[in-house]
mmCIF file of C-alpha atoms in Angstrom:
data_model
loop_
_atom_site.group_PDB
_atom_site.id
_atom_site.type_symbol
_atom_site.label_atom_id
_atom_site.label_comp_id
_atom_site.label_asym_id
_atom_site.label_seq_id
_atom_site.Cartn_x
_atom_site.Cartn_y
_atom_site.Cartn_z
ATOM 1 C CA MET A 285 -0.015 -0.264 0.039
ATOM 2 C CA ALA A 286 0.959 3.773 -0.687
ATOM 3 C CA LYS A 287 2.533 5.915 2.067
ATOM 4 C CA ALA A 288 0.678 9.276 2.451
ATOM 5 C CA ASN A 289 2.829 11.694 1.383
ATOM 6 C CA ILE A 290 3.975 14.158 4.012
ATOM 7 C CA PRO A 291 1.851 17.260 4.716
ATOM 8 C CA THR A 292 3.274 20.913 5.541
ATOM 9 C CA TYR A 293 1.754 23.009 7.778
ATOM 10 C CA ASP A 294 1.406 26.600 8.309
ATOM 11 C CA ILE A 295 1.258 28.499 11.306
ATOM 12 C CA CYS A 296 -1.845 29.800 9.885
ATOM 13 C CA SER A 297 -3.347 26.731 10.084
ATOM 14 C CA LEU A 298 -2.551 25.718 13.481
ATOM 15 C CA VAL A 299 -3.617 28.908 15.080
ATOM 16 C CA MET A 300 -5.600 28.597 18.719
ATOM 17 C CA GLY A 301 -8.163 30.842 19.394
ATOM 18 C CA LYS A 302 -6.720 34.773 18.407
ATOM 19 C CA PRO A 303 -6.872 35.247 14.607
ATOM 20 C CA THR A 304 -4.444 38.931 15.244
ATOM 21 C CA GLN A 305 -2.117 36.214 17.034
ATOM 22 C CA GLU A 306 -1.461 34.208 13.595
ATOM 23 C CA ASP A 307 2.621 34.668 13.701
ATOM 24 C CA VAL A 308 2.859 32.581 17.142
ATOM 25 C CA VAL A 309 1.051 30.238 19.172
ATOM 26 C CA VAL A 310 1.550 29.363 22.966
ATOM 27 C CA ALA A 311 -0.274 26.343 24.252
ATOM 28 C CA ARG A 312 -0.232 24.043 27.081
ATOM 29 C CA PHE A 313 0.837 20.596 25.330
ATOM 30 C CA PRO A 314 -2.971 18.975 26.283
ATOM 31 C CA ASP A 315 -4.820 21.158 24.784
ATOM 32 C CA TYR A 316 -2.853 21.410 21.517
ATOM 33 C CA LEU A 317 -3.302 18.201 20.871
ATOM 34 C CA ALA A 318 -7.067 18.309 21.569
ATOM 35 C CA ALA A 319 -7.433 21.344 18.840
ATOM 36 C CA HIS A 320 -5.346 19.548 16.589
ATOM 37 C CA SER A 321 -6.159 15.641 17.002
ATOM 38 C CA ASP A 322 -6.138 15.478 13.133
ATOM 39 C CA ILE A 323 -2.854 16.667 12.651
ATOM 40 C CA HIS A 324 -0.928 13.933 10.220
ATOM 41 C CA PHE A 325 1.882 12.378 11.505
ATOM 42 C CA PRO A 326 4.720 12.653 10.498
ATOM 43 C CA HIS A 327 4.214 16.245 9.018
ATOM 44 C CA ARG A 328 6.765 19.088 8.828
ATOM 45 C CA HIS A 329 6.438 22.816 9.145
ATOM 46 C CA SER A 330 6.836 26.181 7.308
ATOM 47 C CA PHE A 331 7.780 27.814 11.062
ATOM 48 C CA TYR A 332 9.583 26.927 14.096
ATOM 49 C CA HIS A 333 7.767 24.788 16.104
ATOM 50 C CA LEU A 334 9.466 24.114 20.310
ATOM 51 C CA ALA A 335 7.816 21.574 22.830
ATOM 52 C CA LEU A 336 9.006 21.475 26.169
ATOM 53 C CA PHE A 337 7.758 18.057 28.397
ATOM 54 C CA THR A 338 7.772 18.196 32.013
ATOM 55 C CA SER A 339 5.504 15.144 32.076
ATOM 56 C CA GLY A 340 4.977 11.915 29.638
ATOM 57 C CA ALA A 341 7.107 9.203 27.936
ATOM 58 C CA GLY A 342 6.836 7.807 24.187
ATOM 59 C CA THR A 343 8.792 8.733 21.351
ATOM 60 C CA HIS A 344 9.365 11.058 19.229
ATOM 61 C CA THR A 345 11.465 11.903 15.755
ATOM 62 C CA ILE A 346 12.798 15.217 14.108
ATOM 63 C CA ASP A 347 14.341 14.440 10.247
ATOM 64 C CA PHE A 348 14.211 10.305 10.754
ATOM 65 C CA GLU A 349 16.298 10.417 14.290
ATOM 66 C CA ARG A 350 14.736 8.939 17.327
ATOM 67 C CA PHE A 351 14.482 10.081 20.594
ATOM 68 C CA PRO A 352 12.806 9.104 23.569
ATOM 69 C CA VAL A 353 10.399 11.200 25.204
ATOM 70 C CA LYS A 354 11.409 12.422 28.583
ATOM 71 C CA PRO A 355 10.535 15.197 31.154
ATOM 72 C CA GLY A 356 13.003 17.724 31.355
ATOM 73 C CA GLN A 357 13.685 17.625 27.146
ATOM 74 C CA LEU A 358 12.822 20.913 25.098
ATOM 75 C CA TYR A 359 12.751 20.064 21.152
ATOM 76 C CA PHE A 360 13.707 22.954 19.175
ATOM 77 C CA MET A 361 12.669 22.321 15.267
ATOM 78 C CA VAL A 362 13.140 25.460 12.045
ATOM 79 C CA PRO A 363 11.304 25.641 8.950
ATOM 80 C CA GLY A 364 11.102 22.101 7.102
ATOM 81 C CA GLN A 365 12.200 19.788 9.263
ATOM 82 C CA VAL A 366 10.408 16.504 9.285
ATOM 83 C CA HIS A 367 9.179 14.920 13.014
ATOM 84 C CA GLY A 368 6.557 13.167 14.865
ATOM 85 C CA TRP A 369 5.879 11.945 18.474
ATOM 86 C CA TYR A 370 3.739 8.647 19.622
ATOM 87 C CA PHE A 371 3.173 9.045 23.247
ATOM 88 C CA GLU A 372 2.525 6.681 25.621
ATOM 89 C CA GLY A 373 -0.057 7.549 27.464
ATOM 90 C CA ASN A 374 -0.259 11.262 28.685
ATOM 91 C CA VAL A 375 2.196 13.791 28.317
ATOM 92 C CA ASP A 376 1.703 17.394 29.656
ATOM 93 C CA GLY A 377 4.109 20.324 28.994
ATOM 94 C CA TYR A 378 4.169 23.054 26.427
ATOM 95 C CA VAL A 379 4.222 24.028 22.372
ATOM 96 C CA ILE A 380 5.319 26.885 21.189
ATOM 97 C CA ASN A 381 4.814 27.845 17.512
ATOM 98 C CA VAL A 382 6.636 31.093 16.074
ATOM 99 C CA SER A 383 6.723 32.050 12.122
ATOM 100 C CA ALA A 384 10.167 32.377 10.512
ATOM 101 C CA GLY A 385 10.052 36.118 10.352
ATOM 102 C CA PHE A 386 8.111 37.095 13.967
ATOM 103 C CA PHE A 387 11.745 38.711 15.032
ATOM 104 C CA ASN A 388 12.842 40.312 11.831
ATOM 105 C CA VAL A 389 10.600 43.307 13.309
ATOM 106 C CA PHE A 390 11.782 43.659 16.512
ATOM 107 C CA LEU A 391 15.930 42.701 15.514
ATOM 108 C CA LYS A 392 18.252 44.852 13.892
ATOM 109 C CA ASP A 393 20.390 41.824 13.001
ATOM 110 C CA ALA A 394 18.171 39.372 10.720
ATOM 111 C CA ASP A 395 20.122 35.927 11.747
ATOM 112 C CA TYR A 396 20.579 37.055 15.085
ATOM 113 C CA ILE A 397 18.580 33.441 16.074
ATOM 114 C CA GLU A 398 20.769 31.429 14.211
ATOM 115 C CA ARG A 399 23.368 31.915 16.950
ATOM 116 C CA PHE A 400 21.972 29.750 18.569
ATOM 117 C CA PRO A 401 23.009 26.320 18.482
ATOM 118 C CA PHE A 402 19.865 24.382 19.055
ATOM 119 C CA LEU A 403 18.136 26.399 15.916
ATOM 120 C CA SER A 404 20.808 25.034 13.896
ATOM 121 C CA GLY A 405 18.302 22.133 11.953
ATOM 122 C CA VAL A 406 20.392 19.477 13.265
ATOM 123 C CA ALA A 407 17.912 16.894 14.501
ATOM 124 C CA ALA A 408 20.780 15.937 17.849
ATOM 125 C CA GLU A 409 21.252 19.194 18.081
ATOM 126 C CA GLY A 410 17.640 20.525 18.718
ATOM 127 C CA VAL A 411 17.402 18.200 21.303
ATOM 128 C CA VAL A 412 17.984 19.884 24.730
ATOM 129 C CA GLU A 413 17.974 17.552 28.150
ATOM 130 C CA LEU A 414 17.297 20.511 30.708
ATOM 131 C CA THR A 415 18.589 20.823 34.476
ATOM 132 C CA ALA A 416 16.556 20.628 37.166
ATOM 133 C CA ALA A 417 18.062 23.724 37.835
ATOM 134 C CA ALA A 418 17.468 25.190 34.405
ATOM 135 C CA LEU A 419 13.900 23.566 33.574
ATOM 136 C CA LYS A 420 13.199 25.827 37.013
ATOM 137 C CA GLU A 421 14.291 28.955 35.155
ATOM 138 C CA VAL A 422 12.528 28.235 32.148
ATOM 139 C CA GLN A 423 9.306 26.922 32.926
ATOM 140 C CA PRO A 424 8.096 30.379 34.259
ATOM 141 C CA ILE A 425 8.427 31.384 30.828
ATOM 142 C CA PHE A 426 6.436 29.430 29.553
ATOM 143 C CA GLU A 427 3.440 30.433 31.617
ATOM 144 C CA GLU A 428 4.325 34.319 31.131
ATOM 145 C CA MET A 429 4.087 33.202 27.869
ATOM 146 C CA LEU A 430 0.401 31.863 28.507
ATOM 147 C CA GLN A 431 -0.121 35.024 29.938
ATOM 148 C CA GLU A 432 0.512 37.255 27.249
ATOM 149 C CA VAL A 433 -1.433 34.973 24.573
ATOM 150 C CA ALA A 434 -4.673 35.240 26.550
ATOM 151 C CA ALA A 435 -4.469 39.029 28.075
ATOM 152 C CA GLU A 436 -5.230 42.010 25.361
ATOM 153 C CA ARG A 437 -2.012 43.814 26.640
ATOM 154 C CA PRO A 438 -0.605 46.600 25.332
ATOM 155 C CA PHE A 439 2.592 45.532 23.209
ATOM 156 C CA ASN A 440 1.968 41.799 24.048
ATOM 157 C CA MET A 441 3.652 40.717 21.335
ATOM 158 C CA ASP A 442 6.937 42.557 21.641
ATOM 159 C CA MET A 443 6.535 41.020 25.566
ATOM 160 C CA LEU A 444 6.255 37.605 24.003
ATOM 161 C CA ARG A 445 9.292 38.573 21.365
ATOM 162 C CA LEU A 446 11.262 39.336 24.683
ATOM 163 C CA LEU A 447 10.375 36.212 26.408
ATOM 164 C CA MET A 448 11.276 34.204 23.729
ATOM 165 C CA LEU A 449 14.392 35.471 23.201
ATOM 166 C CA GLU A 450 14.943 35.559 27.036
ATOM 167 C CA LEU A 451 14.287 31.231 26.803
ATOM 168 C CA PHE A 452 16.625 31.209 23.965
ATOM 169 C CA ILE A 453 19.267 32.940 26.058
ATOM 170 C CA ARG A 454 19.038 30.984 29.362
ATOM 171 C CA VAL A 455 18.468 27.697 27.183
ATOM 172 C CA SER A 456 21.903 28.694 25.619
ATOM 173 C CA ARG A 457 23.734 29.450 28.991
ATOM 174 C CA SER A 458 22.400 26.132 30.397
ATOM 175 C CA THR A 459 24.000 24.203 27.775
ATOM 176 C CA GLN A 460 27.813 26.405 28.405
ATOM 177 C CA GLN A 461 30.025 25.804 30.613
ATOM 178 C CA GLY A 462 31.843 28.875 31.802
ATOM 179 C CA ALA A 463 32.810 31.886 29.854
ATOM 180 C CA ILE A 464 32.287 31.989 26.033
ATOM 181 C CA LYS A 465 35.871 32.463 24.635
ATOM 182 C CA GLN A 466 36.760 35.043 21.225
ATOM 183 C CA ASP A 467 37.830 32.134 19.318
ATOM 184 C CA MET A 468 35.102 29.723 19.709
ATOM 185 C CA LEU A 469 32.438 33.151 18.782
ATOM 186 C CA HIS A 470 34.984 32.977 16.465
ATOM 187 C CA ASN A 471 34.330 28.865 15.721
ATOM 188 C CA ASN A 472 30.940 29.029 15.561
ATOM 189 C CA LEU A 473 30.381 31.849 13.080
ATOM 190 C CA LEU A 474 32.763 29.519 10.723
ATOM 191 C CA LEU A 475 30.152 26.862 11.442
ATOM 192 C CA ARG A 476 26.970 28.521 11.190
ATOM 193 C CA ASN A 477 28.455 30.248 7.634
ATOM 194 C CA PHE A 478 29.377 26.660 6.727
ATOM 195 C CA ARG A 479 25.595 24.978 7.319
ATOM 196 C CA LYS A 480 24.244 28.190 5.993
ATOM 197 C CA LEU A 481 26.158 27.496 2.121
ATOM 198 C CA VAL A 482 25.579 23.839 2.355
ATOM 199 C CA GLU A 483 21.812 24.151 2.729
ATOM 200 C CA GLN A 484 22.217 26.928 -0.587
ATOM 201 C CA HIS A 485 24.207 25.070 -2.637
ATOM 202 C CA TYR A 486 24.130 21.277 -2.071
ATOM 203 C CA MET A 487 22.365 20.651 -4.048
ATOM 204 C CA GLN A 488 25.166 21.626 -6.957
ATOM 205 C CA LEU A 489 27.963 22.158 -4.794
ATOM 206 C CA ARG A 490 29.114 18.663 -3.460
ATOM 207 C CA LEU A 491 32.948 19.502 -2.919
ATOM 208 C CA PRO A 492 34.779 20.911 0.154
ATOM 209 C CA LYS A 493 36.980 23.238 -2.224
ATOM 210 C CA ASP A 494 33.996 25.095 -3.372
ATOM 211 C CA TYR A 495 32.676 25.752 0.570
ATOM 212 C CA ALA A 496 36.438 26.567 0.971
ATOM 213 C CA ALA A 497 36.967 28.860 -1.521
ATOM 214 C CA MET A 498 33.543 30.743 -0.142
ATOM 215 C CA LEU A 499 34.104 30.770 3.049
ATOM 216 C CA TYR A 500 37.824 31.616 2.463
ATOM 217 C CA VAL A 501 39.958 28.882 3.913
ATOM 218 C CA THR A 502 41.722 25.730 2.812
ATOM 219 C CA PRO A 503 39.824 22.674 1.932
ATOM 220 C CA ASN A 504 42.375 21.192 4.329
ATOM 221 C CA TYR A 505 41.582 23.737 7.227
ATOM 222 C CA LEU A 506 37.787 23.281 6.412
ATOM 223 C CA ASN A 507 38.037 19.107 7.063
ATOM 224 C CA ALA A 508 39.952 20.114 10.262
ATOM 225 C CA PHE A 509 38.059 22.446 11.077
ATOM 226 C CA CYS A 510 34.441 20.064 10.765
ATOM 227 C CA GLN A 511 36.437 17.895 13.015
ATOM 228 C CA HIS A 512 36.865 19.483 15.414
ATOM 229 C CA MET A 513 33.428 20.689 15.784
ATOM 230 C CA LEU A 514 31.600 18.023 14.802
ATOM 231 C CA GLY A 515 34.293 14.930 14.563
ATOM 232 C CA LYS A 516 33.593 14.744 10.964
ATOM 233 C CA SER A 517 34.797 16.354 8.196
ATOM 234 C CA ALA A 518 33.350 18.624 5.155
ATOM 235 C CA GLY A 519 32.472 16.125 2.678
ATOM 236 C CA GLU A 520 30.570 14.339 5.447
ATOM 237 C CA VAL A 521 28.544 17.487 6.019
ATOM 238 C CA ILE A 522 27.702 17.925 2.508
ATOM 239 C CA ARG A 523 26.758 14.244 2.216
ATOM 240 C CA ASP A 524 24.541 14.631 5.456
ATOM 241 C CA ARG A 525 22.631 17.389 3.425
ATOM 242 C CA VAL A 526 22.352 15.899 0.631
ATOM 243 C CA LEU A 527 20.780 12.265 2.584
ATOM 244 C CA LEU A 528 18.423 14.142 4.088
ATOM 245 C CA GLU A 529 16.664 15.462 1.426
ATOM 246 C CA ALA A 530 17.062 12.337 -0.125
ATOM 247 C CA LYS A 531 15.012 10.780 2.794
ATOM 248 C CA ARG A 532 12.508 13.942 3.073
ATOM 249 C CA LEU A 533 11.372 13.365 -1.085
ATOM 250 C CA LEU A 534 11.817 9.628 -0.474
ATOM 251 C CA VAL A 535 8.431 9.961 1.537
ATOM 252 C CA ASN A 536 6.255 11.174 -0.987
ATOM 253 C CA ALA A 537 5.104 7.989 -2.847
ATOM 254 C CA ASP A 538 3.716 9.959 -5.688
ATOM 255 C CA THR A 539 7.675 10.917 -6.776
ATOM 256 C CA ASN A 540 9.394 7.517 -8.732
ATOM 257 C CA ILE A 541 12.688 7.224 -7.741
ATOM 258 C CA SER A 542 14.501 8.054 -10.845
ATOM 259 C CA ALA A 543 13.068 11.644 -10.632
ATOM 260 C CA ILE A 544 14.640 12.108 -6.882
ATOM 261 C CA ALA A 545 17.856 11.393 -8.494
ATOM 262 C CA TYR A 546 17.616 13.877 -11.612
ATOM 263 C CA GLN A 547 16.494 16.273 -9.082
ATOM 264 C CA LEU A 548 19.382 15.778 -6.549
ATOM 265 C CA ASN A 549 21.467 15.943 -9.423
ATOM 266 C CA PHE A 550 23.194 12.424 -9.579
ATOM 267 C CA ALA A 551 24.293 11.537 -12.715
ATOM 268 C CA ASP A 552 21.855 8.006 -12.916
ATOM 269 C CA ASN A 553 18.976 6.554 -10.850
ATOM 270 C CA SER A 554 21.883 3.692 -10.431
ATOM 271 C CA TYR A 555 24.239 5.771 -8.995
ATOM 272 C CA PHE A 556 21.310 7.550 -6.555
ATOM 273 C CA THR A 557 20.621 3.938 -5.325
ATOM 274 C CA LYS A 558 24.559 3.210 -4.522
ATOM 275 C CA PHE A 559 24.968 6.538 -2.607
ATOM 276 C CA PHE A 560 22.491 5.605 -0.762
ATOM 277 C CA ARG A 561 22.633 2.045 0.508
ATOM 278 C CA LYS A 562 25.695 3.018 1.057
ATOM 279 C CA TYR A 563 25.267 5.257 3.607
ATOM 280 C CA ALA A 564 21.778 4.852 4.527
ATOM 281 C CA GLY A 565 22.151 1.541 4.898
ATOM 282 C CA VAL A 566 19.115 0.082 3.132
ATOM 283 C CA THR A 567 18.466 0.856 -0.854
ATOM 284 C CA PRO A 568 15.853 4.243 -1.425
ATOM 285 C CA GLU A 569 12.719 1.461 -2.274
ATOM 286 C CA GLU A 570 13.321 -0.229 1.194
ATOM 287 C CA PHE A 571 14.013 2.922 3.153
ATOM 288 C CA ARG A 572 9.636 3.727 1.461
ATOM 289 C CA LYS A 573 8.639 0.562 2.608
ATOM 290 C CA ASN A 574 9.622 1.110 6.042
ATOM 291 C CA ILE A 575 9.515 4.721 6.648
ATOM 292 C CA VAL A 576 6.890 5.186 9.345
#
Protein backbone atom coordinates (compact mmCIF):
# COMPACT_ATOMS: atom_id res chain seq x y z
CA MET A 1 0.00 0.00 0.00
CA ALA A 2 1.41 3.43 -0.92
CA LYS A 3 2.42 5.70 1.89
CA ALA A 4 0.76 9.08 2.21
CA ASN A 5 2.82 12.13 1.47
CA ILE A 6 4.22 14.14 4.37
CA PRO A 7 2.00 17.21 4.78
CA THR A 8 3.41 20.66 5.49
CA TYR A 9 1.49 22.83 7.96
CA ASP A 10 1.73 26.61 7.99
CA ILE A 11 1.26 28.53 11.21
CA CYS A 12 -2.12 29.95 10.14
CA SER A 13 -3.59 26.44 10.04
CA LEU A 14 -2.60 25.80 13.67
CA VAL A 15 -3.72 29.07 15.28
CA MET A 16 -5.45 28.58 18.62
CA GLY A 17 -8.04 31.12 19.65
CA LYS A 18 -6.99 34.54 18.36
CA PRO A 19 -6.56 35.07 14.62
CA THR A 20 -4.69 38.31 15.34
CA GLN A 21 -1.78 36.27 16.71
CA GLU A 22 -1.01 34.31 13.56
CA ASP A 23 2.76 34.77 13.95
CA VAL A 24 2.94 32.90 17.24
CA VAL A 25 1.10 30.11 19.06
CA VAL A 26 1.76 29.28 22.71
CA ALA A 27 -0.25 26.47 24.32
CA ARG A 28 -0.21 23.77 26.93
CA PHE A 29 0.55 20.42 25.37
CA PRO A 30 -2.78 18.68 26.14
CA ASP A 31 -4.76 21.67 24.83
CA TYR A 32 -2.68 21.77 21.64
CA LEU A 33 -3.14 18.04 21.00
CA ALA A 34 -6.90 18.28 21.63
CA ALA A 35 -7.27 21.25 19.29
CA HIS A 36 -5.29 19.59 16.50
CA SER A 37 -6.23 15.93 16.80
CA ASP A 38 -6.40 15.71 13.00
CA ILE A 39 -2.69 16.47 12.48
CA HIS A 40 -1.04 13.75 10.44
CA PHE A 41 2.27 12.22 11.49
CA PRO A 42 4.93 12.52 10.36
CA HIS A 43 4.65 16.08 9.06
CA ARG A 44 6.68 19.24 8.64
CA HIS A 45 6.13 22.93 9.40
CA SER A 46 6.85 26.19 7.62
CA PHE A 47 7.65 27.77 11.02
CA TYR A 48 9.79 27.22 14.12
CA HIS A 49 8.32 24.63 16.47
CA LEU A 50 9.29 24.22 20.14
CA ALA A 51 8.07 21.58 22.57
CA LEU A 52 8.88 21.27 26.28
CA PHE A 53 7.88 18.04 28.01
CA THR A 54 7.21 18.20 31.76
CA SER A 55 5.74 14.70 32.00
CA GLY A 56 5.06 11.72 29.77
CA ALA A 57 6.86 9.09 27.73
CA GLY A 58 7.13 7.77 24.19
CA THR A 59 9.29 8.72 21.23
CA HIS A 60 9.80 11.76 19.04
CA THR A 61 11.35 11.61 15.57
CA ILE A 62 13.04 14.58 13.90
CA ASP A 63 14.34 14.13 10.36
CA PHE A 64 14.16 10.34 10.79
CA GLU A 65 16.18 10.32 14.04
CA ARG A 66 14.33 8.87 17.02
CA PHE A 67 14.54 10.33 20.55
CA PRO A 68 12.89 9.13 23.76
CA VAL A 69 10.37 11.53 25.28
CA LYS A 70 11.34 12.43 28.84
CA PRO A 71 10.38 15.18 31.30
CA GLY A 72 12.76 18.12 31.10
CA GLN A 73 13.35 17.75 27.36
CA LEU A 74 13.08 20.78 25.14
CA TYR A 75 12.83 20.25 21.38
CA PHE A 76 13.68 22.96 18.85
CA MET A 77 12.69 22.44 15.21
CA VAL A 78 13.32 24.78 12.29
CA PRO A 79 11.11 25.21 9.20
CA GLY A 80 11.22 22.20 6.87
CA GLN A 81 12.21 19.52 9.37
CA VAL A 82 10.12 16.34 9.33
CA HIS A 83 8.88 15.19 12.72
CA GLY A 84 6.35 13.05 14.51
CA TRP A 85 5.66 12.02 18.07
CA TYR A 86 4.34 8.72 19.39
CA PHE A 87 3.31 9.03 23.03
CA GLU A 88 2.80 6.39 25.69
CA GLY A 89 -0.04 7.56 27.89
CA ASN A 90 -0.66 11.20 28.71
CA VAL A 91 1.95 13.91 28.25
CA ASP A 92 2.17 17.42 29.58
CA GLY A 93 4.25 20.47 28.77
CA TYR A 94 4.13 23.36 26.34
CA VAL A 95 4.17 24.01 22.59
CA ILE A 96 5.33 27.15 20.80
CA ASN A 97 4.92 27.80 17.08
CA VAL A 98 6.57 30.94 15.80
CA SER A 99 6.82 32.22 12.23
CA ALA A 100 10.20 32.57 10.57
CA GLY A 101 9.78 36.34 10.41
CA PHE A 102 8.50 36.85 13.96
CA PHE A 103 11.67 38.57 15.18
CA ASN A 104 12.45 40.52 12.00
CA VAL A 105 10.47 43.61 13.04
CA PHE A 106 12.26 43.61 16.39
CA LEU A 107 15.91 42.81 15.74
CA LYS A 108 18.39 44.74 13.64
CA ASP A 109 20.32 41.52 12.93
CA ALA A 110 17.98 39.32 10.87
CA ASP A 111 20.23 36.31 11.52
CA TYR A 112 20.42 36.78 15.29
CA ILE A 113 18.53 33.64 16.33
CA GLU A 114 20.77 31.50 14.14
CA ARG A 115 23.48 32.06 16.74
CA PHE A 116 21.78 29.59 19.05
CA PRO A 117 23.12 26.08 18.32
CA PHE A 118 19.79 24.38 19.05
CA LEU A 119 18.31 26.26 16.05
CA SER A 120 20.89 24.88 13.60
CA GLY A 121 18.41 22.53 11.92
CA VAL A 122 20.47 19.47 12.95
CA ALA A 123 18.11 17.06 14.71
CA ALA A 124 20.39 15.99 17.58
CA GLU A 125 21.44 19.59 18.31
CA GLY A 126 17.79 20.61 18.62
CA VAL A 127 17.12 18.26 21.55
CA VAL A 128 18.11 19.84 24.87
CA GLU A 129 18.09 17.99 28.17
CA LEU A 130 17.37 20.59 30.83
CA THR A 131 18.73 20.15 34.33
CA ALA A 132 16.31 20.52 37.23
CA ALA A 133 17.75 23.98 37.89
CA ALA A 134 17.41 25.02 34.23
CA LEU A 135 13.83 23.72 34.06
CA LYS A 136 13.03 25.78 37.15
CA GLU A 137 14.24 28.88 35.28
CA VAL A 138 12.61 28.06 31.94
CA GLN A 139 9.13 26.84 32.90
CA PRO A 140 7.99 30.22 34.35
CA ILE A 141 8.85 31.83 30.99
CA PHE A 142 6.39 29.50 29.26
CA GLU A 143 3.75 30.35 31.87
CA GLU A 144 4.32 34.07 31.36
CA MET A 145 4.00 33.63 27.59
CA LEU A 146 0.67 31.84 28.10
CA GLN A 147 -0.54 34.83 30.11
CA GLU A 148 0.52 37.24 27.38
CA VAL A 149 -1.32 35.21 24.74
CA ALA A 150 -4.48 35.11 26.86
CA ALA A 151 -4.51 38.80 27.80
CA GLU A 152 -5.21 41.87 25.66
CA ARG A 153 -2.31 44.01 26.85
CA PRO A 154 -0.44 46.81 25.06
CA PHE A 155 2.75 45.60 23.38
CA ASN A 156 1.93 41.95 24.14
CA MET A 157 3.54 40.72 20.90
CA ASP A 158 6.74 42.58 21.75
CA MET A 159 6.64 41.07 25.23
CA LEU A 160 6.32 37.63 23.65
CA ARG A 161 9.39 38.38 21.53
CA LEU A 162 11.33 39.42 24.63
CA LEU A 163 10.25 36.35 26.58
CA MET A 164 11.18 34.04 23.71
CA LEU A 165 14.61 35.62 23.41
CA GLU A 166 15.04 35.25 27.17
CA LEU A 167 14.11 31.58 26.77
CA PHE A 168 16.73 31.10 24.05
CA ILE A 169 19.42 32.84 26.09
CA ARG A 170 18.69 30.93 29.29
CA VAL A 171 18.66 27.59 27.49
CA SER A 172 21.90 28.49 25.72
CA ARG A 173 23.53 29.44 29.03
CA SER A 174 22.39 26.19 30.63
CA THR A 175 24.11 24.14 27.91
CA GLN A 176 27.41 26.07 27.90
CA GLN A 177 29.91 25.88 30.71
CA GLY A 178 31.99 28.93 31.61
CA ALA A 179 32.63 32.10 29.63
CA ILE A 180 32.59 31.96 25.85
CA LYS A 181 36.02 32.77 24.50
CA GLN A 182 36.59 34.91 21.43
CA ASP A 183 37.98 31.99 19.40
CA MET A 184 34.84 29.98 20.19
CA LEU A 185 32.67 32.83 18.89
CA HIS A 186 34.74 32.83 15.69
CA ASN A 187 34.41 29.04 15.38
CA ASN A 188 30.65 29.17 15.85
CA LEU A 189 30.37 31.88 13.20
CA LEU A 190 32.45 29.89 10.71
CA LEU A 191 30.43 26.74 11.36
CA ARG A 192 27.17 28.63 10.97
CA ASN A 193 28.33 30.18 7.69
CA PHE A 194 29.50 26.81 6.36
CA ARG A 195 26.18 25.15 7.18
CA LYS A 196 24.29 28.04 5.61
CA LEU A 197 26.29 27.69 2.39
CA VAL A 198 25.70 23.93 2.35
CA GLU A 199 21.97 24.56 2.76
CA GLN A 200 22.02 26.93 -0.19
CA HIS A 201 24.22 24.92 -2.58
CA TYR A 202 24.20 21.19 -1.68
CA MET A 203 22.17 20.34 -4.78
CA GLN A 204 24.97 21.52 -7.08
CA LEU A 205 28.18 21.70 -5.01
CA ARG A 206 29.39 18.48 -3.39
CA LEU A 207 33.12 19.15 -2.84
CA PRO A 208 34.61 20.78 0.29
CA LYS A 209 36.94 22.88 -1.89
CA ASP A 210 33.92 24.74 -3.32
CA TYR A 211 32.80 25.79 0.15
CA ALA A 212 36.33 26.48 1.38
CA ALA A 213 36.74 28.99 -1.47
CA MET A 214 33.53 30.80 -0.47
CA LEU A 215 34.68 30.89 3.17
CA TYR A 216 38.22 32.07 2.26
CA VAL A 217 39.91 29.09 3.92
CA THR A 218 41.78 26.10 2.51
CA PRO A 219 40.02 22.74 2.03
CA ASN A 220 42.40 21.15 4.55
CA TYR A 221 41.55 23.81 7.13
CA LEU A 222 37.81 23.36 6.55
CA ASN A 223 38.07 19.60 6.97
CA ALA A 224 40.17 19.89 10.12
CA PHE A 225 37.79 22.53 11.47
CA CYS A 226 34.73 20.32 10.91
CA GLN A 227 36.49 17.37 12.54
CA HIS A 228 37.24 19.54 15.55
CA MET A 229 33.74 21.04 15.84
CA LEU A 230 31.55 18.15 14.68
CA GLY A 231 33.67 15.01 14.66
CA LYS A 232 33.14 14.62 10.93
CA SER A 233 34.74 15.97 7.77
CA ALA A 234 33.36 18.79 5.63
CA GLY A 235 32.58 16.22 2.95
CA GLU A 236 30.47 14.26 5.43
CA VAL A 237 28.51 17.39 6.34
CA ILE A 238 27.68 17.94 2.67
CA ARG A 239 26.88 14.27 2.13
CA ASP A 240 24.62 14.14 5.18
CA ARG A 241 22.60 17.08 3.88
CA VAL A 242 22.15 15.37 0.50
CA LEU A 243 21.13 12.16 2.26
CA LEU A 244 18.62 13.97 4.46
CA GLU A 245 16.98 15.60 1.45
CA ALA A 246 16.84 12.22 -0.29
CA LYS A 247 14.98 10.77 2.71
CA ARG A 248 12.57 13.69 2.78
CA LEU A 249 11.83 13.29 -0.93
CA LEU A 250 11.45 9.51 -0.69
CA VAL A 251 8.54 9.89 1.70
CA ASN A 252 6.53 11.32 -1.18
CA ALA A 253 5.06 8.15 -2.64
CA ASP A 254 4.03 9.92 -5.85
CA THR A 255 7.61 10.77 -6.89
CA ASN A 256 9.55 7.97 -8.55
CA ILE A 257 13.12 7.30 -7.52
CA SER A 258 14.56 8.27 -10.89
CA ALA A 259 12.97 11.71 -10.56
CA ILE A 260 14.46 12.08 -7.07
CA ALA A 261 17.90 11.13 -8.39
CA TYR A 262 17.56 13.77 -11.10
CA GLN A 263 16.32 16.40 -8.65
CA LEU A 264 19.33 15.77 -6.40
CA ASN A 265 21.69 16.12 -9.35
CA PHE A 266 22.91 12.52 -9.51
CA ALA A 267 24.18 11.27 -12.87
CA ASP A 268 21.64 8.43 -12.94
CA ASN A 269 19.35 6.33 -10.79
CA SER A 270 22.00 3.62 -10.31
CA TYR A 271 24.52 6.08 -8.84
CA PHE A 272 21.87 7.50 -6.52
CA THR A 273 20.88 4.02 -5.32
CA LYS A 274 24.51 3.11 -4.60
CA PHE A 275 25.01 6.38 -2.71
CA PHE A 276 21.85 5.91 -0.65
CA ARG A 277 22.53 2.25 0.18
CA LYS A 278 26.12 3.02 1.21
CA TYR A 279 25.21 5.79 3.65
CA ALA A 280 21.67 4.90 4.74
CA GLY A 281 22.26 1.15 4.95
CA VAL A 282 19.20 0.33 2.83
CA THR A 283 18.12 0.93 -0.75
CA PRO A 284 15.77 3.83 -1.52
CA GLU A 285 12.98 1.31 -2.14
CA GLU A 286 13.54 -0.36 1.24
CA PHE A 287 13.63 2.99 3.03
CA ARG A 288 10.36 4.03 1.38
CA LYS A 289 8.65 0.78 2.44
CA ASN A 290 9.82 1.02 6.05
CA ILE A 291 9.30 4.72 6.72
CA VAL A 292 6.81 5.41 9.49
